[in-house]
Amino acid sequence: MVAVASEPESYLPSPAASHTAAANDSSSSSSTSAPGLPPQRTSPHPYHPHLRHISLRRSTRTRSSSLGYRTAVFTTKPTQLERVILLLHNNPFIPPNSIREEVEWFYESLGIDDTYFALQDEEIIARHVLALWSAKIGAYVNSERELDVHLKQEDEDGAVFIHSTAPGHQVPPSPTATVTSFSTAGPSAMGTGGAGSGSDTPHGHYERTIEDKYLDSPPADHIYRLESYRSQAHIKHPLRSYFVTRCHFPTPSSDAGASSTDAFDIRAVSDIGFLEKVSESALARYSRIVRQVVERKGIVVEQHLGSGGSGGGEVRLYLGFQRLSAKGFFTTLTDLYHYYGLTSTRKYVEQFSNGATVVCVHLTNFPQSDDKAEREGKVQWILTQLTRDASLLYCLPSTPLQHLFSGQLLSVQESVYAYTGWIFAQHFLNRLGTEYATLQRLLTKGGEEDAAVAGVLAKLKKRLREVTYTRQEVLDVITAYPELIRSCYKMFERVHGVNASNRRAPSPSPYGNEEYDPAGIMKKIESVVANEHEVAVFQAFVTFNQAVLKTNFYQPTKVALSFRLDSAWLPEIEYPMPLYGMFLIIGSEFRGFHLRFRDVARGGIRIVQSRNRESYSINLRSLFDENYALASTQQKKNKDIPEGGSKGTILLDYGVGAIPRVAFEKYVDAMLDLLIPGQTPGIKEPIVDLLGKEEILFFGPDEGTAEFMDWASLHARHRGAGFWKAFTTGKGAGMGGIPHDTYGMTTRSIHQYVLGIYRKLGLEEGMVRKIQTGGPDGDLGSNEVMISGDMTVAIVDGNGVLYDPQGIDRGELMRLAGERKACGAFDVTKLGKGGFRVLVDETKVTLPDGSIVENGFKFRNEFHLDKLAQAELFVPCGGRPESVNLTNVHRLLDEDGVPRWKYVVEGANLFFTQEARLFLEKKSVIIFKDASANKGGVTSSSLEVLAALALNDEEFAKHMQVKDGVVPPFYEKYVEEVQTVIERNARAEFECIWREHERLKIPRSILTDQISIAIVKLNEEIQQNPVLWDNTPLRRLVLSEALPKLLLDQLGLDTILERVPDNYVRAIFGSWLASRFVYEFGHESGQFAFLQFMLGYFGKLGGEVKI
């Protein structure tokens, strides 16, 4: 493609002058180098195996170079030039006596790199010359003063882009540019762009186009490398050339992963063309960088001083990272060195089949000074800043605040900080205030009769948060006051930047200067901004600064930003249960939180994906609140295990091609930055830690992350975490995990509640009709099918709805559950009279009763509310949170106002809102909520963690890791003991809830929470009570009951106490006593009841009672 615009006046020949062949006219473009301009330089060319007209091996030769690559010389260039002249003589548009002049000017005076001539055939070059001539005519007619060169040619195997631009700038084509596209065979099918369109390049930004199309989102099975050169031309600005070529590896990408034997063999993983050109010394450097990229997360940065040394000559900057892990980074890197006043003469993007990418930039235009020491100091300062800024931009290469940095209104650190503050403000600026609290007090009296009011208040809360401050409004305020961003950043930097290398020492004051303390910042904000709305935006930045306890913001290498926050500022009216720990993680394609309610806590990590932009906006607004609700449910569910409740969420950005696994890996690695002290200068350094204590987190699988648990555990080991075996649960059996789905751990707890209802009411399981959400292809759904013996009349899953009023064929259901197939695979010939199957992609389906389903997707989503969804028992094993809420719960009633279900055991988390549960209980439905029913999985995971902490690496490998399908005897027995514990705990809580409801008439949904709160509170009191904990005989007696018998027999109590962290042992001690007491005596029992309970233990000790 050629896009040509105006030329400097002194270089514009008039058409008339050209017709008279005024070759010596000073205003014409001569074909030889002009005085004062550097001679044309040859450069390396890409390997391009599919060229049809040029054999690079026959037409080039190489010579050694100090630039790291062997320089290619295009030896047949003069012959090619003559052939282009002959082709143009067949085109009458250029006057014959001007053809040679124009061709020689194109070849010799524009400074186009030899690579272009080696890659293009004569026909394409002739078209480009013709296009430039046309632009000259247009520029002359329009009295334009400057000539812009914009050439573009693409095919499947690569592309060529050449354009003129001032050093240090990326300039789009002129608004008056004429744009024409060519392929190797002629005009391109891609079409032509109009004036000012820049063809298919957004805003004429060539690097962004190249990066988007070839580096970040290449076609399937295509990987491209890039070379770029800058050369001086006989026009106002030099030319920048980009050559994109498809890679061809000796070892295919699929065979050169990080775990393969070829992963570190640089010759096996490199592109063939790269190997032909790179020097041995440069290859050794690439080999070292690629190895580091494969071995660890984050960016790898190296500097190589050129002939000028640190005194201001050329410097080569190498940046290595995992391919596709930082989309947009190449273009942002250009903005970075332009920010420091540097220019590049060459740029390379080298790809390797083991997943590594290395960018090499040759930088010049460093500050000069007659004082050598001063000059070297300036150069070294710039290189240090480039390295640190590159690590930040690698985390966030493209943000809506990028223009503040590229426009030099803010530094890299300040713009990234501003983006972080924008994220924080989006989630926490829309708080409800005192007015909402007052309204709640006026309308709420407590108890079940206030369910409707509570539902209205919940809806009002959501609406207030949505409409008060929009994302764009907050962004506009931030953009309008860059000076306030600088002040807020300085406050942040003065606290957390002090321990990073090459930074100042800590000052006596926490903020170092009165101007940068919270009061001083707020005073400045209030004096600058226009209204209270804008004050609130910047107050969110101050709140963020005060909340940060530690961060990896200043770590030399990182993959995402992570912040450990103090949550004390969260309003109690909205978050009544205080958090113990709060993390915010921000990556280039996601944002996420991790919340926990106790020091020792465990919960799943969930990935949230959005179907469209609207659903993304909804997910974004509700992200923190849903995370808090899930962690709160987990806290209540974890009542009788050592770990408190926690939850992590990762919201993928919409429309950026986010890869779930990449986002998860960044999330985990950034969290580990705050859990593992940094000890490696230049890689992981010590950070400011205002928390001042060690933290250990335990992650589990959740939506979208079940397949990543093995990796997270291994990565924690690679990072040096001593807790790596226990870091994640839900690992494969080969990693010592106990898969919940394989052994039906969660379902075992759920089914105990079902059996408890049957036992209390004298029901026969086989006669009970049941409806189930979550199909035979899922974890809970498949195990519920296999463990139960009821008459299932309806199943709703991802495929659709399966219904049979006579009971779905049990044998066929068992087959699907065993094969983990959805109801779409059900043999419909086995449906009885009145039965049907409706899939989500079906429309206008006629049911046996004659009714018509217009949309299968909607029918599936709302079937639990349909009049056909009638049965004695409902067991939701899947579905979105709040599927039944106060606005639709009335649809569960028949025409007489009677609920269509008698019993509900909530297997899926948050399927019902609390208001909906209370509404159903008021209608005499027996309902057991999620926090009680589905705790089997968390119990299994807790005991998995305990085994990982108690066994050393050798014992863990021997007793807990399944190798080649061989299950260790210890593992098999341990799983059986875990199942026994799950069923015992479920029965104990069921009996407590049933008994307390009968005694106090409190709704079971409220009792679940009250029992959980009672256990959690008592647990904390027991752990903090030295009289109980310091009583060694009592402590050993309780632990001997609480710990799995198999572990005690294998290791002995003393070994377990020596290996398991003290805070974890305390949690075991407290949770065992608290849960046993509440389950036996009830949640309202007082001190005398607890004394009676403890007398049983002291009686076993046979000593004097001292409490």
Short mmCIF file of C-alpha atoms in Angstrom, two decimals, residues 126-483:
data_model
loop_
_atom_site.label_atom_id
_atom_site.label_comp_id
_atom_site.label_asym_id
_atom_site.label_seq_id
_atom_site.Cartn_x
_atom_site.Cartn_y
_atom_site.Cartn_z
CA ALA A 126 7.10 0.21 -9.84
CA ARG A 127 3.61 0.76 -8.41
CA HIS A 128 5.08 2.45 -5.35
CA VAL A 129 7.21 4.76 -7.52
CA LEU A 130 4.12 5.59 -9.54
CA ALA A 131 2.14 6.35 -6.39
CA LEU A 132 4.86 8.70 -5.12
CA TRP A 133 4.87 10.51 -8.48
CA SER A 134 1.08 10.91 -8.24
CA ALA A 135 1.46 12.37 -4.77
CA LYS A 136 4.02 14.87 -6.05
CA ILE A 137 1.56 16.04 -8.67
CA GLY A 138 -1.19 16.40 -6.07
CA ALA A 139 1.12 18.20 -3.66
CA TYR A 140 2.20 20.61 -6.39
CA VAL A 141 -1.38 21.38 -7.39
CA ASN A 142 -2.37 21.96 -3.75
CA SER A 143 0.78 23.98 -2.96
CA GLU A 144 1.70 21.55 -0.19
CA ARG A 145 5.12 22.00 1.39
CA GLU A 146 5.90 18.53 2.80
CA LEU A 147 6.03 15.03 1.42
CA ASP A 148 4.83 12.12 3.60
CA VAL A 149 5.72 8.61 2.52
CA HIS A 150 3.40 5.78 3.55
CA LEU A 151 3.92 2.39 1.93
CA LYS A 152 2.16 -0.80 2.92
CA GLN A 153 2.09 -4.29 1.44
CA GLU A 154 0.73 -7.42 3.14
CA ASP A 155 0.24 -11.09 2.47
CA GLU A 156 -0.21 -14.21 4.59
CA ASP A 157 3.53 -14.57 5.24
CA GLY A 158 4.27 -11.03 6.30
CA ALA A 159 4.02 -7.34 5.61
CA VAL A 160 6.04 -4.25 4.81
CA PHE A 161 5.23 -0.81 6.21
CA ILE A 162 7.30 2.29 5.40
CA HIS A 163 6.42 5.79 6.48
CA SER A 164 8.08 9.10 7.17
CA THR A 165 7.95 10.56 10.65
CA ALA A 166 9.98 12.85 12.84
CA PRO A 167 12.30 11.08 15.31
CA GLY A 168 10.53 10.64 18.61
CA HIS A 169 7.05 10.79 17.13
CA GLN A 170 4.51 8.46 15.63
CA VAL A 171 2.58 10.47 13.07
CA PRO A 172 -0.48 9.23 11.18
CA PRO A 173 -0.74 9.85 7.45
CA SER A 174 -1.60 13.39 6.46
CA PRO A 175 -5.31 14.19 6.20
CA THR A 176 -4.69 14.90 2.50
CA ALA A 177 -2.90 11.58 1.92
CA THR A 178 -3.74 9.54 -1.17
CA VAL A 179 -4.03 5.90 -0.16
CA THR A 180 -3.71 2.90 -2.42
CA SER A 181 -3.37 -0.76 -1.44
CA PHE A 182 -1.38 -3.38 -3.32
CA SER A 183 -0.82 -7.09 -2.88
CA THR A 184 1.97 -9.04 -4.55
CA ALA A 185 -0.35 -9.68 -7.51
CA GLY A 186 -1.88 -6.25 -7.86
CA PRO A 187 -4.51 -4.08 -6.15
CA SER A 188 -5.42 -5.56 -2.80
CA ALA A 189 -8.77 -7.08 -2.04
CA MET A 190 -8.61 -5.15 1.20
CA GLY A 191 -9.78 -2.11 -0.72
CA THR A 192 -8.68 1.51 -0.57
CA GLY A 193 -8.91 4.06 2.13
CA GLY A 194 -10.24 7.51 1.63
CA ALA A 195 -8.55 10.74 2.48
CA GLY A 196 -7.40 10.80 6.03
CA SER A 197 -8.44 7.23 6.71
CA GLY A 198 -4.96 5.88 7.11
CA SER A 199 -6.34 2.79 5.35
CA ASP A 200 -7.05 0.09 7.90
CA THR A 201 -4.67 1.55 10.47
CA PRO A 202 -6.44 3.23 13.39
CA HIS A 203 -5.48 6.88 13.28
CA GLY A 204 -2.60 5.95 10.97
CA HIS A 205 -0.79 4.38 13.88
CA TYR A 206 1.37 1.80 12.14
CA GLU A 207 2.90 0.20 15.19
CA ARG A 208 -0.48 -0.30 16.81
CA THR A 209 -1.76 -1.89 13.61
CA ILE A 210 1.24 -4.20 13.35
CA GLU A 211 0.97 -5.14 17.00
CA ASP A 212 -2.77 -5.75 16.93
CA LYS A 213 -2.74 -7.77 13.73
CA TYR A 214 0.55 -9.66 13.79
CA LEU A 215 1.99 -9.70 17.31
CA ASP A 216 -1.00 -9.76 19.67
CA SER A 217 -3.74 -11.40 17.59
CA PRO A 218 -2.14 -13.36 14.77
CA PRO A 219 -4.13 -15.89 12.74
CA ALA A 220 -4.25 -19.43 14.12
CA ASP A 221 -0.91 -21.27 13.93
CA HIS A 222 0.86 -18.10 12.76
CA ILE A 223 3.64 -16.42 14.72
CA TYR A 224 5.36 -13.34 13.35
CA ARG A 225 8.64 -11.58 14.05
CA LEU A 226 9.34 -7.92 13.33
CA GLU A 227 12.28 -5.79 12.24
CA SER A 228 12.18 -2.00 12.09
CA TYR A 229 14.78 0.50 10.89
CA ARG A 230 15.04 4.26 10.77
CA SER A 231 17.03 5.91 8.01
CA GLN A 232 17.58 9.53 6.92
CA ALA A 233 15.83 10.48 3.69
CA HIS A 234 15.95 13.48 1.35
CA ILE A 235 12.66 14.74 2.72
CA LYS A 236 11.79 16.61 5.87
CA HIS A 237 11.56 13.50 8.09
CA PRO A 238 13.42 10.18 8.03
CA LEU A 239 11.75 6.95 7.02
CA ARG A 240 10.73 4.23 9.44
CA SER A 241 10.53 0.76 7.90
CA TYR A 242 8.76 -2.24 9.41
CA PHE A 243 9.21 -5.76 8.08
CA VAL A 244 6.89 -8.44 9.44
CA THR A 245 7.67 -12.07 8.57
CA ARG A 246 6.10 -15.33 9.55
CA CYS A 247 8.26 -17.51 11.79
CA HIS A 248 9.39 -21.01 10.89
CA PHE A 249 10.80 -23.01 13.78
CA PRO A 250 12.97 -26.13 13.70
CA THR A 251 10.88 -27.39 16.64
CA PRO A 252 7.10 -26.77 16.46
CA SER A 253 5.58 -24.61 19.19
CA SER A 254 3.58 -27.55 20.55
CA ASP A 255 6.78 -29.54 21.09
CA ALA A 256 8.81 -26.79 22.75
CA GLY A 257 6.84 -25.94 25.86
CA ALA A 258 8.46 -24.91 29.10
CA SER A 259 8.61 -28.52 30.30
CA SER A 260 10.12 -30.01 27.13
CA THR A 261 13.78 -30.89 26.67
CA ASP A 262 14.07 -28.34 23.85
CA ALA A 263 12.67 -25.42 25.88
CA PHE A 264 16.14 -24.04 26.67
CA ASP A 265 17.89 -25.01 23.42
CA ILE A 266 18.02 -21.63 21.68
CA ARG A 267 18.70 -23.15 18.27
CA ALA A 268 15.75 -25.52 18.60
CA VAL A 269 13.25 -22.80 19.56
CA SER A 270 14.41 -19.94 17.30
CA ASP A 271 13.06 -18.85 13.94
CA ILE A 272 15.18 -20.14 11.04
CA GLY A 273 15.65 -16.70 9.53
CA PHE A 274 16.69 -15.29 12.91
CA LEU A 275 19.34 -18.00 13.26
CA GLU A 276 20.75 -17.20 9.81
CA LYS A 277 21.29 -13.56 10.73
CA VAL A 278 22.05 -13.28 14.44
CA SER A 279 25.66 -13.14 15.60
CA GLU A 280 26.97 -15.72 18.05
CA SER A 281 27.39 -13.15 20.82
CA ALA A 282 23.85 -11.85 20.37
CA LEU A 283 22.50 -15.40 20.23
CA ALA A 284 24.09 -16.10 23.62
CA ARG A 285 22.35 -13.02 25.04
CA TYR A 286 19.00 -14.06 23.59
CA SER A 287 19.51 -17.56 25.00
CA ARG A 288 20.03 -16.17 28.50
CA ILE A 289 16.97 -13.92 28.30
CA VAL A 290 14.73 -16.64 26.85
CA ARG A 291 15.72 -19.02 29.64
CA GLN A 292 14.75 -16.46 32.27
CA VAL A 293 11.43 -15.79 30.53
CA VAL A 294 10.57 -19.49 30.56
CA GLU A 295 11.71 -20.05 34.14
CA ARG A 296 9.84 -17.19 35.81
CA LYS A 297 6.93 -14.82 35.41
CA GLY A 298 7.27 -11.16 34.58
CA ILE A 299 9.43 -9.11 32.29
CA VAL A 300 13.17 -9.66 31.85
CA VAL A 301 15.15 -6.50 31.07
CA GLU A 302 18.80 -6.29 30.01
CA GLN A 303 20.90 -3.39 28.73
CA HIS A 304 23.85 -3.56 26.38
CA LEU A 305 25.95 -0.45 25.93
CA GLY A 306 27.11 0.27 22.40
CA SER A 307 30.28 1.89 21.20
CA GLY A 308 29.49 5.08 23.09
CA GLY A 309 29.34 3.19 26.38
CA SER A 310 27.45 4.92 29.15
CA GLY A 311 28.52 8.26 27.77
CA GLY A 312 25.57 8.70 25.47
CA GLY A 313 26.16 6.39 22.52
CA GLU A 314 23.75 3.74 21.28
CA VAL A 315 22.27 1.40 23.90
CA ARG A 316 20.49 -1.83 23.14
CA LEU A 317 17.55 -2.51 25.46
CA TYR A 318 16.31 -6.12 25.58
CA LEU A 319 12.90 -6.93 27.06
CA GLY A 320 11.71 -10.53 27.32
CA PHE A 321 8.31 -11.82 28.34
CA GLN A 322 5.83 -14.59 27.59
CA ARG A 323 4.09 -14.18 24.26
CA LEU A 324 0.60 -12.63 24.40
CA SER A 325 1.02 -11.80 28.10
CA ALA A 326 1.20 -8.02 27.51
CA LYS A 327 -0.88 -6.98 24.54
CA GLY A 328 -0.06 -3.46 23.40
CA PHE A 329 3.35 -3.44 25.09
CA PHE A 330 5.41 -2.92 21.90
CA THR A 331 3.63 0.30 20.99
CA THR A 332 3.64 1.57 24.56
CA LEU A 333 7.38 0.90 24.74
CA THR A 334 7.83 3.41 21.93
CA ASP A 335 5.92 5.99 23.96
CA LEU A 336 8.19 5.19 26.90
CA TYR A 337 11.53 5.98 25.30
CA HIS A 338 10.03 9.00 23.53
CA TYR A 339 9.01 10.26 26.98
CA TYR A 340 12.69 10.37 27.93
CA GLY A 341 13.65 12.11 24.68
CA LEU A 342 15.23 9.03 23.08
CA THR A 343 14.89 7.72 19.55
CA SER A 344 15.45 4.26 18.11
CA THR A 345 17.48 3.34 15.05
CA ARG A 346 16.41 -0.30 15.02
CA LYS A 347 13.77 -2.45 16.70
CA TYR A 348 13.37 -6.20 16.67
CA VAL A 349 10.62 -8.45 18.00
CA GLU A 350 11.91 -12.01 18.09
CA GLN A 351 9.60 -14.93 18.77
CA PHE A 352 10.52 -18.37 20.09
CA SER A 353 8.57 -21.58 19.93
CA ASN A 354 8.72 -22.09 23.72
CA GLY A 355 6.44 -19.09 24.18
CA ALA A 356 9.04 -16.40 24.78
CA THR A 357 9.09 -13.00 23.08
CA VAL A 358 12.13 -10.72 23.15
CA VAL A 359 12.01 -7.10 22.03
CA CYS A 360 15.33 -5.42 21.25
CA VAL A 361 15.47 -1.64 20.81
CA HIS A 362 18.57 0.30 19.72
CA LEU A 363 18.32 3.65 21.53
CA THR A 364 20.11 6.91 20.77
CA ASN A 365 19.86 10.63 21.50
CA PHE A 366 20.91 10.36 25.14
CA PRO A 367 21.68 13.64 26.95
CA GLN A 368 25.10 15.10 26.18
CA SER A 369 27.44 17.00 28.45
CA ASP A 370 31.07 18.07 28.41
CA ASP A 371 31.37 16.59 31.89
CA LYS A 372 31.85 12.83 31.42
CA ALA A 373 30.66 11.91 34.91
CA GLU A 374 27.55 14.06 34.54
CA ARG A 375 26.83 12.58 31.10
CA GLU A 376 27.25 9.01 32.32
CA GLY A 377 25.08 9.75 35.37
CA LYS A 378 22.26 11.06 33.21
CA VAL A 379 22.44 8.07 30.88
CA GLN A 380 22.41 5.61 33.78
CA TRP A 381 19.47 7.41 35.41
CA ILE A 382 17.47 7.17 32.18
CA LEU A 383 18.28 3.47 31.79
CA THR A 384 17.23 2.78 35.39
CA GLN A 385 13.97 4.62 34.88
CA LEU A 386 13.36 2.81 31.59
CA THR A 387 13.78 -0.53 33.33
CA ARG A 388 11.41 0.32 36.17
CA ASP A 389 8.86 1.98 33.95
CA ALA A 390 8.94 -0.94 31.53
CA SER A 391 7.93 -3.27 34.37
CA LEU A 392 4.90 -1.08 35.10
CA LEU A 393 3.93 -0.77 31.45
CA TYR A 394 4.28 -4.52 31.03
CA CYS A 395 1.56 -4.87 33.70
CA LEU A 396 -0.66 -2.18 32.15
CA PRO A 397 0.50 -1.46 28.60
CA SER A 398 -2.67 0.31 27.54
CA THR A 399 -5.13 2.23 29.69
CA PRO A 400 -7.64 5.06 29.16
CA LEU A 401 -5.12 7.35 30.87
CA GLN A 402 -2.28 6.51 28.49
CA HIS A 403 -2.52 9.92 26.80
CA LEU A 404 -1.52 11.65 30.03
CA PHE A 405 1.79 9.81 29.88
CA SER A 406 2.40 9.89 26.12
CA GLY A 407 1.47 13.59 26.17
CA GLN A 408 3.99 14.08 29.01
CA LEU A 409 1.40 15.46 31.41
CA LEU A 410 2.19 12.64 33.85
CA SER A 411 5.08 10.23 34.28
CA VAL A 412 4.66 6.50 33.74
CA GLN A 413 4.40 5.92 37.49
CA GLU A 414 1.85 8.69 37.90
CA SER A 415 -0.33 7.54 35.00
CA VAL A 416 -0.32 3.92 36.17
CA TYR A 417 -1.13 5.10 39.69
CA ALA A 418 -3.96 7.22 38.27
CA TYR A 419 -5.39 4.17 36.51
CA THR A 420 -5.19 2.19 39.75
CA GLY A 421 -7.01 4.96 41.59
CA TRP A 422 -9.64 5.04 38.85
CA ILE A 423 -10.26 1.31 39.34
CA PHE A 424 -10.49 1.77 43.11
CA ALA A 425 -12.91 4.67 42.75
CA GLN A 426 -15.18 2.70 40.41
CA HIS A 427 -15.78 0.10 43.10
CA PHE A 428 -15.84 2.22 46.25
CA LEU A 429 -16.88 5.75 45.34
CA ASN A 430 -20.59 4.96 45.10
CA ARG A 431 -21.25 4.44 48.80
CA LEU A 432 -24.70 4.93 50.26
CA GLY A 433 -24.08 7.49 52.97
CA THR A 434 -25.91 8.33 56.18
CA GLU A 435 -29.24 8.96 54.44
CA TYR A 436 -29.52 5.31 53.43
CA ALA A 437 -28.63 4.20 56.97
CA THR A 438 -31.36 6.41 58.37
CA LEU A 439 -33.91 5.06 55.88
CA GLN A 440 -32.94 1.49 56.77
CA ARG A 441 -33.43 2.12 60.48
CA LEU A 442 -36.85 3.66 59.85
CA LEU A 443 -38.09 0.84 57.64
CA THR A 444 -36.48 -2.19 59.25
CA LYS A 445 -37.66 -3.64 62.51
CA GLY A 446 -35.97 -7.03 62.22
CA GLY A 447 -37.45 -10.46 61.82
CA GLU A 448 -39.08 -12.30 58.96
CA GLU A 449 -41.92 -9.83 58.47
CA ASP A 450 -39.41 -7.32 57.08
CA ALA A 451 -38.30 -9.49 54.15
CA ALA A 452 -40.14 -7.37 51.58
CA VAL A 453 -38.70 -4.14 52.95
CA ALA A 454 -35.22 -5.65 52.95
CA GLY A 455 -35.66 -6.65 49.32
CA VAL A 456 -36.69 -3.13 48.31
CA LEU A 457 -33.73 -1.69 50.22
CA ALA A 458 -31.39 -4.10 48.43
CA LYS A 459 -32.69 -2.95 45.05
CA LEU A 460 -32.40 0.68 46.09
CA LYS A 461 -28.83 0.05 47.18
CA LYS A 462 -27.91 -1.33 43.76
CA ARG A 463 -29.59 1.55 41.95
CA LEU A 464 -27.84 4.19 44.06
CA ARG A 465 -24.46 2.65 43.33
CA GLU A 466 -25.09 2.50 39.61
CA VAL A 467 -26.17 6.08 39.00
CA THR A 468 -24.15 8.24 41.38
CA TYR A 469 -20.72 8.17 39.73
CA THR A 470 -20.24 6.57 36.33
CA ARG A 471 -16.87 5.27 35.15
CA GLN A 472 -16.64 7.97 32.51
CA GLU A 473 -17.47 10.76 34.93
CA VAL A 474 -14.72 9.65 37.28
CA LEU A 475 -12.29 9.37 34.36
CA ASP A 476 -13.15 12.89 33.20
CA VAL A 477 -12.43 14.31 36.64
CA ILE A 478 -9.08 12.52 36.86
CA THR A 479 -8.07 13.72 33.40
CA ALA A 480 -8.99 17.31 34.22
CA TYR A 481 -6.60 17.60 37.20
CA PRO A 482 -3.22 15.97 36.44
CA GLU A 483 -1.57 18.18 39.06
#
